[in-house]
CSV table of C-alpha atoms in Angstrom, one decimal:
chain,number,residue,atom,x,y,z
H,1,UNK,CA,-43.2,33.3,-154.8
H,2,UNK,CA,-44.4,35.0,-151.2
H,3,UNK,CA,-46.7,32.8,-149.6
H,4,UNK,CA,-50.3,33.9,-149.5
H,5,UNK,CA,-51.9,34.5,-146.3
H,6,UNK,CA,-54.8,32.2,-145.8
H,7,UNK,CA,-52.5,29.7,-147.9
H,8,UNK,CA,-53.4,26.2,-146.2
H,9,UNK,CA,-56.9,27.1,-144.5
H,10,UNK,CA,-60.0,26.2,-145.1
H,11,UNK,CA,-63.2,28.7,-144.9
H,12,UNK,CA,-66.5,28.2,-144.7
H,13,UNK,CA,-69.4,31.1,-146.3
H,14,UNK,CA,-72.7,31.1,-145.9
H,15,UNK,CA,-75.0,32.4,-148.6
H,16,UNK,CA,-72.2,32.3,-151.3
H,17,UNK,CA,-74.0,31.4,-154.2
H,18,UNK,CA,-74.3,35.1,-155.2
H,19,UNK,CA,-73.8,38.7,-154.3
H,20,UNK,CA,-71.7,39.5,-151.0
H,21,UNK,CA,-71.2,36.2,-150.1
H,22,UNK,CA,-69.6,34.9,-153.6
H,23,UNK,CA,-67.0,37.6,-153.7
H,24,UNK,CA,-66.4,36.7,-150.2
H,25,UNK,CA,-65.7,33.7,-151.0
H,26,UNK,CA,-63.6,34.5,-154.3
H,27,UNK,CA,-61.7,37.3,-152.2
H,28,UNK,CA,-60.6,34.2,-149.8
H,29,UNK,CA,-59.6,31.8,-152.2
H,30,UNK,CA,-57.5,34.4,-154.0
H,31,UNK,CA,-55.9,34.5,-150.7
H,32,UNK,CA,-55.3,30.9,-150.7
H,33,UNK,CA,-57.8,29.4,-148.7
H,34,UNK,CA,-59.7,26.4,-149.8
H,35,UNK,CA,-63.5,27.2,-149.4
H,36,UNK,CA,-66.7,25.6,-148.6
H,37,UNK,CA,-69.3,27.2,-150.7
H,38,UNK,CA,-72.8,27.5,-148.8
H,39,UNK,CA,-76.2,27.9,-150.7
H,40,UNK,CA,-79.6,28.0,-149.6
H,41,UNK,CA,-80.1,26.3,-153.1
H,42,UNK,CA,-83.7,26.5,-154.6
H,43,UNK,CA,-86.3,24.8,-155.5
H,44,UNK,CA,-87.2,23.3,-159.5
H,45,UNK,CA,-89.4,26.0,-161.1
H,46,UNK,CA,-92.5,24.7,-160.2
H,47,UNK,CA,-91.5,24.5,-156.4
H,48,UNK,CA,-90.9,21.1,-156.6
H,49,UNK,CA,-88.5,18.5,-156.9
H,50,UNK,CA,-85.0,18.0,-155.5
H,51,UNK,CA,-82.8,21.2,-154.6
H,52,UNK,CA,-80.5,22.8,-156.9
H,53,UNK,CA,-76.9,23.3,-156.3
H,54,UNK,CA,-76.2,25.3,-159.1
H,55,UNK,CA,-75.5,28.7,-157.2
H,56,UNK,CA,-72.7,27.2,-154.2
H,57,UNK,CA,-71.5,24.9,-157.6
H,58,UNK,CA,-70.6,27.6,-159.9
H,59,UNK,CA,-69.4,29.6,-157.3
H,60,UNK,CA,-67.3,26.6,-156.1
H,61,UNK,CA,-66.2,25.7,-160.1
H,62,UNK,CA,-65.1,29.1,-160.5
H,63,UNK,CA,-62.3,29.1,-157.6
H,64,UNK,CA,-61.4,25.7,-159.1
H,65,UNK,CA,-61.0,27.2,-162.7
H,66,UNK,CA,-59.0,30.1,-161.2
H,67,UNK,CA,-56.7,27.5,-159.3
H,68,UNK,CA,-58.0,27.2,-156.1
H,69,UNK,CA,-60.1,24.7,-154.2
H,70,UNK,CA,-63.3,24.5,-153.6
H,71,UNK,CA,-66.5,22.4,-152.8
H,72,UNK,CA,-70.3,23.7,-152.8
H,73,UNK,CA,-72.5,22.6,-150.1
H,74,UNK,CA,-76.6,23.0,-149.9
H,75,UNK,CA,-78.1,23.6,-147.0
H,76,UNK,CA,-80.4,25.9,-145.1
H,77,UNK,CA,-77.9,26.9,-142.1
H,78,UNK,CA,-81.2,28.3,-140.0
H,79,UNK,CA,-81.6,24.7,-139.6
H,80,UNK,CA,-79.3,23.2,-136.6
H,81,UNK,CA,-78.2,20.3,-138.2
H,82,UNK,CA,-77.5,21.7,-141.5
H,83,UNK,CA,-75.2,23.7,-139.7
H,84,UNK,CA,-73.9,20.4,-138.5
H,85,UNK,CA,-73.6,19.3,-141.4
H,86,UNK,CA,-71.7,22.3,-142.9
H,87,UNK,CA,-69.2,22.5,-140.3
H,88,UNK,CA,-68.5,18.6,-140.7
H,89,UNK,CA,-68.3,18.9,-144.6
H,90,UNK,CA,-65.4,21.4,-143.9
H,91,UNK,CA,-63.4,19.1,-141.6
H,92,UNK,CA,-64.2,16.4,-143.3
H,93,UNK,CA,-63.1,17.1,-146.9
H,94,UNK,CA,-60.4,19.3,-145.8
H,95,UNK,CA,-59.0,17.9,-142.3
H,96,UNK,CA,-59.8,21.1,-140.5
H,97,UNK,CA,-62.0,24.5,-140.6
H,98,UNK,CA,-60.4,28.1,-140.0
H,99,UNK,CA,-62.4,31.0,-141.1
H,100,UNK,CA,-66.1,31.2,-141.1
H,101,UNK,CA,-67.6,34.0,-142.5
H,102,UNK,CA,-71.3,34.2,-141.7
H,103,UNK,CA,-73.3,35.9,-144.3
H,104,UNK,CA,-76.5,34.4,-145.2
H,105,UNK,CA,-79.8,36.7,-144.5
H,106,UNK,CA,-83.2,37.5,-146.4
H,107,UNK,CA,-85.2,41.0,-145.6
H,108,UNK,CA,-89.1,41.0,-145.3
H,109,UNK,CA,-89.8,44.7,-144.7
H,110,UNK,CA,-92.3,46.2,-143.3
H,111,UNK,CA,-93.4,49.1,-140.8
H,112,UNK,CA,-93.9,47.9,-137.2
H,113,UNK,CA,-97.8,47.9,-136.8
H,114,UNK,CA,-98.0,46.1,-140.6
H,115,UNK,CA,-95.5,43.0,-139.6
H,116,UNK,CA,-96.5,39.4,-140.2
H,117,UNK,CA,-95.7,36.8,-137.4
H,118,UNK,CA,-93.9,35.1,-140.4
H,119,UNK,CA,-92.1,38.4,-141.5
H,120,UNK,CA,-90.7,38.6,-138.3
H,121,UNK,CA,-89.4,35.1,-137.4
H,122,UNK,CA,-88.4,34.2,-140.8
H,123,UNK,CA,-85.5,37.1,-140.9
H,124,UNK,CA,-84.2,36.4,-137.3
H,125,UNK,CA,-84.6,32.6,-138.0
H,126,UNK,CA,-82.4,33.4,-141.1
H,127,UNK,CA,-80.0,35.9,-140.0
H,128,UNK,CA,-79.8,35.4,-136.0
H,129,UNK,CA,-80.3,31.8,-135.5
H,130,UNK,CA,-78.1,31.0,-138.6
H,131,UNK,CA,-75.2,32.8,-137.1
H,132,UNK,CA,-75.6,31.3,-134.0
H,133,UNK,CA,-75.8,27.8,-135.2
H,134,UNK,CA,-72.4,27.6,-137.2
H,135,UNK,CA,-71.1,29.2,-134.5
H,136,UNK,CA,-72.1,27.0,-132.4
H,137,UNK,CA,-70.4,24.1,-134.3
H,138,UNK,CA,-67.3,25.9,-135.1
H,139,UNK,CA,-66.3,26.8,-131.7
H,140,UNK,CA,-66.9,23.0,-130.8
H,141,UNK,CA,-64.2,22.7,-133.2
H,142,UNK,CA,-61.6,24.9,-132.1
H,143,UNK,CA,-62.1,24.2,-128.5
H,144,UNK,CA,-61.7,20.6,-129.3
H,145,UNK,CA,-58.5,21.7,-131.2
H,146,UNK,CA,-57.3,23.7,-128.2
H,147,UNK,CA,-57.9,20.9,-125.7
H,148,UNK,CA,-56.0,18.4,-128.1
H,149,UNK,CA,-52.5,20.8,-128.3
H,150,UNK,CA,-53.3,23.5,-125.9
H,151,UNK,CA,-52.1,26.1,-128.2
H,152,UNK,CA,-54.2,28.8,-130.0
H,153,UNK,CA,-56.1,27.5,-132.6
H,154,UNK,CA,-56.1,30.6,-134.9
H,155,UNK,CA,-59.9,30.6,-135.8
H,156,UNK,CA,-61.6,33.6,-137.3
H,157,UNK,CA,-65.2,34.4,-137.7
H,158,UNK,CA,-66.5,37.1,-139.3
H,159,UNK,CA,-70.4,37.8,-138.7
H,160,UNK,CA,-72.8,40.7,-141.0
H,161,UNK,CA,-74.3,43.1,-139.2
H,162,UNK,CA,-75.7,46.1,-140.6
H,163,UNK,CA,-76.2,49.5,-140.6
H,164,UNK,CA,-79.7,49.2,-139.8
H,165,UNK,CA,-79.2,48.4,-136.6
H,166,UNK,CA,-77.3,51.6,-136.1
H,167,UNK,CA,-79.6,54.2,-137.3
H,168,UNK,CA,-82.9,52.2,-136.4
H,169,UNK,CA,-84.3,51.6,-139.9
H,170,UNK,CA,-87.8,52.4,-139.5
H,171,UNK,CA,-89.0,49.6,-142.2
H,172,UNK,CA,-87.0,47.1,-140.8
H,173,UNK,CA,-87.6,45.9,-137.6
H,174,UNK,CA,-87.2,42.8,-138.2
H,175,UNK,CA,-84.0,43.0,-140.1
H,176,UNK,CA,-82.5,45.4,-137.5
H,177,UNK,CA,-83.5,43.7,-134.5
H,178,UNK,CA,-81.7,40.2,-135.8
H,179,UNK,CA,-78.5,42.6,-136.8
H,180,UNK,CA,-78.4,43.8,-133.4
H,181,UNK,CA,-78.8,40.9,-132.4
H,182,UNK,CA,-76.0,40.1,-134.1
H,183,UNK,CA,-73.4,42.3,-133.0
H,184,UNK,CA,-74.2,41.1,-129.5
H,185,UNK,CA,-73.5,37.5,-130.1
H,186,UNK,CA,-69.9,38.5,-131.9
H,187,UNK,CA,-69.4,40.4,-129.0
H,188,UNK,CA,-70.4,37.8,-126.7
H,189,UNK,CA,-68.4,35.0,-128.8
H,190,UNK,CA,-65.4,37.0,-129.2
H,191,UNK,CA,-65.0,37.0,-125.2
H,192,UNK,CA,-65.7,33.1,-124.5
H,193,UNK,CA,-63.4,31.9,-127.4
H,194,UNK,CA,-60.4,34.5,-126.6
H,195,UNK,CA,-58.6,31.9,-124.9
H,196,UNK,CA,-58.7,29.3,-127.7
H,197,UNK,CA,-57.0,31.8,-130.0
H,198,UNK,CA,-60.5,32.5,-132.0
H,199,UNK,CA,-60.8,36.0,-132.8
H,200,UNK,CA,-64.4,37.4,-133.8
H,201,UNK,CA,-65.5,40.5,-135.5
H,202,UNK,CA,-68.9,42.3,-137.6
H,203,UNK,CA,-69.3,44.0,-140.5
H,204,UNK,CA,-71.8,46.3,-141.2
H,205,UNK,CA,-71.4,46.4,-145.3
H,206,UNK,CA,-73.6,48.3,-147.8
H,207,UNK,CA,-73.5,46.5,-150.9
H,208,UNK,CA,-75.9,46.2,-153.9
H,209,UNK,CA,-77.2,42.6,-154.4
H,210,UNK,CA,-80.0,40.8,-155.3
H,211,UNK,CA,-81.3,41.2,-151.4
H,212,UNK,CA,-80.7,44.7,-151.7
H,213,UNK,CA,-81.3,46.0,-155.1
H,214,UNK,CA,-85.0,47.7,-154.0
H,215,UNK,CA,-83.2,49.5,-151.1
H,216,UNK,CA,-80.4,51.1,-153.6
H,217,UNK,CA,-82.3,51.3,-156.4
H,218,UNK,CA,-81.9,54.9,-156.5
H,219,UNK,CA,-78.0,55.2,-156.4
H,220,UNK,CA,-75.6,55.3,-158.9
H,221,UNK,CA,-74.2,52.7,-160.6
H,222,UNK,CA,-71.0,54.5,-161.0
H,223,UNK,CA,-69.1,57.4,-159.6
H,224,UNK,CA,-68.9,61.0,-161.5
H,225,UNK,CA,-66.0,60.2,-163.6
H,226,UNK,CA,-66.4,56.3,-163.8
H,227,UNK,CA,-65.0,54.1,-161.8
H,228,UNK,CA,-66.5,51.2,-160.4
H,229,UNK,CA,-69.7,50.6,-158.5
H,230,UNK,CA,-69.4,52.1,-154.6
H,231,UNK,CA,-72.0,49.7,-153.9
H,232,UNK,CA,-69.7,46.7,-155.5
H,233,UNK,CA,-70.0,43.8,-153.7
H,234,UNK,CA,-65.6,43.7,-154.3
H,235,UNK,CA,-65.2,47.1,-152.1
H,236,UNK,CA,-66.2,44.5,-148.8
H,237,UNK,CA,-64.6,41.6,-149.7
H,238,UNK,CA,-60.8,42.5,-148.9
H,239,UNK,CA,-61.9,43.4,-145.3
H,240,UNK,CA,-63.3,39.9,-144.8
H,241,UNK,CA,-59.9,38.4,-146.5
H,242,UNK,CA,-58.3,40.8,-143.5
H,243,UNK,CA,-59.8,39.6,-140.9
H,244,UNK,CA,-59.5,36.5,-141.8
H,245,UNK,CA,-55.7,36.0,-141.9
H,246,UNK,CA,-53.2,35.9,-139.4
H,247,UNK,CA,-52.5,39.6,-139.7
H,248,UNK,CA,-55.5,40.2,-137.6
H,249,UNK,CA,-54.7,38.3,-135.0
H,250,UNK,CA,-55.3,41.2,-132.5
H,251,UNK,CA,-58.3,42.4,-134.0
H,252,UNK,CA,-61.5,40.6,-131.9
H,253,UNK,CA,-64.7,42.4,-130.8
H,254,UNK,CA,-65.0,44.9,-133.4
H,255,UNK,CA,-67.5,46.1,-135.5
H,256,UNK,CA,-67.0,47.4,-139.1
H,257,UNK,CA,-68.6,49.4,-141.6
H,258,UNK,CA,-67.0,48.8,-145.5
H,259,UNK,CA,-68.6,50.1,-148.4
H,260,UNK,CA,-67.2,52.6,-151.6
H,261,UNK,CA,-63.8,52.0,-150.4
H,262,UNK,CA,-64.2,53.0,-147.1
H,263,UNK,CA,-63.4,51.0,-144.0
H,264,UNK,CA,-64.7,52.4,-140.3
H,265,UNK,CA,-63.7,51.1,-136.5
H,266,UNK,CA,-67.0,51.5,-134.6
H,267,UNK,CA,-66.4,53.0,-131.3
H,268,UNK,CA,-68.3,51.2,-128.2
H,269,UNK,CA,-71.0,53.3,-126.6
H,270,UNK,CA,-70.2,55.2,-123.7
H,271,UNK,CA,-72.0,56.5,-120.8
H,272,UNK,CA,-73.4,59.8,-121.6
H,273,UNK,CA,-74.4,60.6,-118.0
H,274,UNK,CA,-75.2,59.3,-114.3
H,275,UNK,CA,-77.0,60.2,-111.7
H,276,UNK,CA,-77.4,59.3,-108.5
H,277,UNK,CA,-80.0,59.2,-105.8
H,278,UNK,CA,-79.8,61.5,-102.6
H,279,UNK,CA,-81.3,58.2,-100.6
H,280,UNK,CA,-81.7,54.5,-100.8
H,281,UNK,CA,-83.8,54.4,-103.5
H,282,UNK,CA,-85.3,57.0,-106.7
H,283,UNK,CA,-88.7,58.0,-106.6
H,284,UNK,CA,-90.5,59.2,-109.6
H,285,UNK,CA,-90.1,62.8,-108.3
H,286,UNK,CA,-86.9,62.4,-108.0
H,287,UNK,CA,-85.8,60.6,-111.4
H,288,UNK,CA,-88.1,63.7,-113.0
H,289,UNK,CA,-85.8,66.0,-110.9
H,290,UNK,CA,-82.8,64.8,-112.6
H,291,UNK,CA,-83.7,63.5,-116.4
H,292,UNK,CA,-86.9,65.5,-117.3
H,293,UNK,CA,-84.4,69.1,-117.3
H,294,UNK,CA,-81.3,66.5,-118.6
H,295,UNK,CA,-83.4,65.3,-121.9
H,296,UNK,CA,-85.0,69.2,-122.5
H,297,UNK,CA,-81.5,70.2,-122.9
H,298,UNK,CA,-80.3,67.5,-125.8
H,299,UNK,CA,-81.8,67.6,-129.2
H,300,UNK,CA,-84.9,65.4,-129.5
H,301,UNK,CA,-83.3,63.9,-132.2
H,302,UNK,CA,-79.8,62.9,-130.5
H,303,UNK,CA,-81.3,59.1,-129.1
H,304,UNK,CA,-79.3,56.0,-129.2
H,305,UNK,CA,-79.2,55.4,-133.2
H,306,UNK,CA,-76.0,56.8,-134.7
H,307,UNK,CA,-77.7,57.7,-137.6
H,308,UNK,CA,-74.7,59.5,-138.5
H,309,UNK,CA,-72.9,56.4,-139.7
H,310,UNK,CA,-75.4,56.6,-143.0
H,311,UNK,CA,-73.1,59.3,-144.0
H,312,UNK,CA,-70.1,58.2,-144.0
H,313,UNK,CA,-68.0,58.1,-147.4
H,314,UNK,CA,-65.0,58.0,-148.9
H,315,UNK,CA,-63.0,61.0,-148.4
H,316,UNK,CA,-64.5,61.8,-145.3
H,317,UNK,CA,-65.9,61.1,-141.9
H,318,UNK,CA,-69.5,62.2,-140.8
H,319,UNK,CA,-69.5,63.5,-137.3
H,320,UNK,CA,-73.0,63.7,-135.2
C-alpha cells in the first residue's frame, strides 16, 4: 500500500468544528495526517456555563471512526495565548506540528458610514489577529526545529483570504480590509520563514457555510444536470491537502482562488505606469500634467479591485 502524503504529520485547523474548516480537516486526515481540531466552542443555551466542545469533538471523533487521529481543542485563537496553547497541544500530544491551516473568521457586515466600532474590530480581531497569532507560535516552532538540525523543517501554512478583498466588497469593509490584511502577512511570512524550509500560501475560497449562507443564498444548490454543490465546502479542501504536502514544496507566496472545481494562480500586481518629474521635485501642476490626461483615458471603472476574479468558473477564465 503507497504511502499517503501527509502520512506521519500533524495539522493544526482553526475553526474546524463545521463548514470549511471540518472538510479541511477531514481532507487532511484522509491524507494521513493526524489533526488538531480547533473550535471557537459555544456557550450553554442560556449563555452561560462552561464551553462546549461538541463541534472540534465530533469533528475530531469522526477522523477517529474513519481510522485516523485526531484530538479537538477549544479555544478562541484571537486570544494570544489560546494560540499558545493550541500550538503546544499539537507538539505536545503529537511530538511535533507541520501544517497549519488558518481558517477561523466571523463577518459583521455593514456599509462604511453604518459600521459599529465593534463590527469593525471584532472581524479583524477574528480573522487578522488570529492568523497572526498561530503564526506567530508556529514559526517559533520551526525555527526552533531548524536551529536544533539546521535542515528544512518542511512546515506549511495555509492562511484564507478572500475574494472580497479583490473586488472591494462594498458591504464588507471590515471583512475585506482583515483579508487583505491577510494576504499581506502570508506574503510577508512566506519571505522570513523561506530559509527554515516553511512554505506559506492563501486561499481565497467561495464556499457555502453557516458564515456564508446569507451571501449565497441565491445560488443553486446544484448544477443543471446534478451534480454536487459548486459551493461544497469538498471543492476547497483538496487544494489545502496540496499545499500541505511535500509535493508543494516549491509553491510559497501564492494566492489562490478554489471554488466549483476550479483552482486559479493569482498573478502579483504590476506597475501599470511611471512617470517621472522634469526637476527635483513634482508640483501639483505638474503631477496634473501627467495623471489628469492618463486617468481620462482608462475606464472609470478599471481601479485596483480585480473585480473580474468574481467571474471566474469552471470551464473558463474571466479576463478584465
Amino acid at each position: 500500500m503507497p504511502t499517503l502524503p501527509l502520512h506521519g504529520r500533524t495539522a493544526v485547523v482553526t475553526g474546524a468544528g463545521r463548514g470549511l474548516g471540518r472538510a479541511e480537516a477531514l481532507e487532511l486526515a484522509r491524507l494521513g495526517a493526524r489533526v488538531v481540531v480547533n473550535d471557537h466552542g459555544r456557550p450553554g443555551r442560556d449563555g452561560s456555563g462552561p464551553v462546549s466542545a461538541a463541534p472540534a469533538e465530533q469533528v475530531a471523533e469522526e477522523i477517529r471512526a474513519a481510522g485516523g487521529q485526531a484530538l479537538a481543542h477549544v479555544g478562541d485563537i484571537a486570544d494570544f495565548d489560546r494560540a499558545r496553547e493550541l500550538v503546544d497541544t499539537a507538539v505536545a500530544a503529537y511530538g511535533t506540528l507541520d501544517i497549519l491551516v488558518n481558517n477561523a473568521g466571523i463577518l459583521r457586515d455593514r456599509m462604511v458610514f453604518a459600521m459599529t466600532e465593534d463590527e469593525w474590530n471584532s472581524v479583524i480581531r477574528v480573522h487578522l489577529t488570529g492568523h497572526f497569532n498561530t503564526i506567530r507560535f508556529a514559526s517559533a516552532h520551526w525555527r526552533e526545529r531548524h536551529k536544533a538540525t539546521g535542515e528544512p523543517v518542511g512546515g506549511r501554512i495555509v492562511n484564507t483570504s478572500s475574494e472580497a478583498f479583490l473586488a472591494g466588497s462594498p458591504g464588507q469593509p471590515n471583512y475585506a480590509a482583515a483579508k487583505g490584511g491577510i494576504v499581506g502577512l502570508t506574503t510577508s511570512t512566506a519571505q522570513a520563514l523561506a530559509k527554515y524550509g516553511v512554505t506559506v500560501n492563501a486561499i481565497c475560497p467561495r464556499a457555502r457555510t453557516r458564515m456564508t449562507e446569507d451571501v449565497f443564498a441565491g445560488v443553486p444548490a446544484a448544477r443543471d444536470g446534478g451534480g454536487p454543490d459548486p459551493l461544497a465546502a469538498e471543492h476547497v479542501a483538496p487544494l489545502v491537502g496540496y499545499l500541505a504536502a511535500p509535493a508543494a514544496a516549491r509553491i510559497t507566496g501564492q494566492v489562490f482562488v478554489v471554488h466549483g472545481g476550479m483552482v486559479a494562480v493569482l498573478e502579483r500586481p504590476r506597475v501599470a505606469a511611471a512617470f517621472d518629474t522634469a526637476k527635483d521635485m513634482f508640483t501639483f501642476e505638474e503631477l496634473d500634467q501627467h495623471l489628469t490626461p492618463y486617468f481620462a483615458r482608462r475606464p472609470p471603472d478599471e481601479t485596483f479591485a480585480a473585480t473580474e476574479v468574481l467571474g471566474l468558473r469552471k470551464g473558463g477564465t474571466a479576463r478584465g
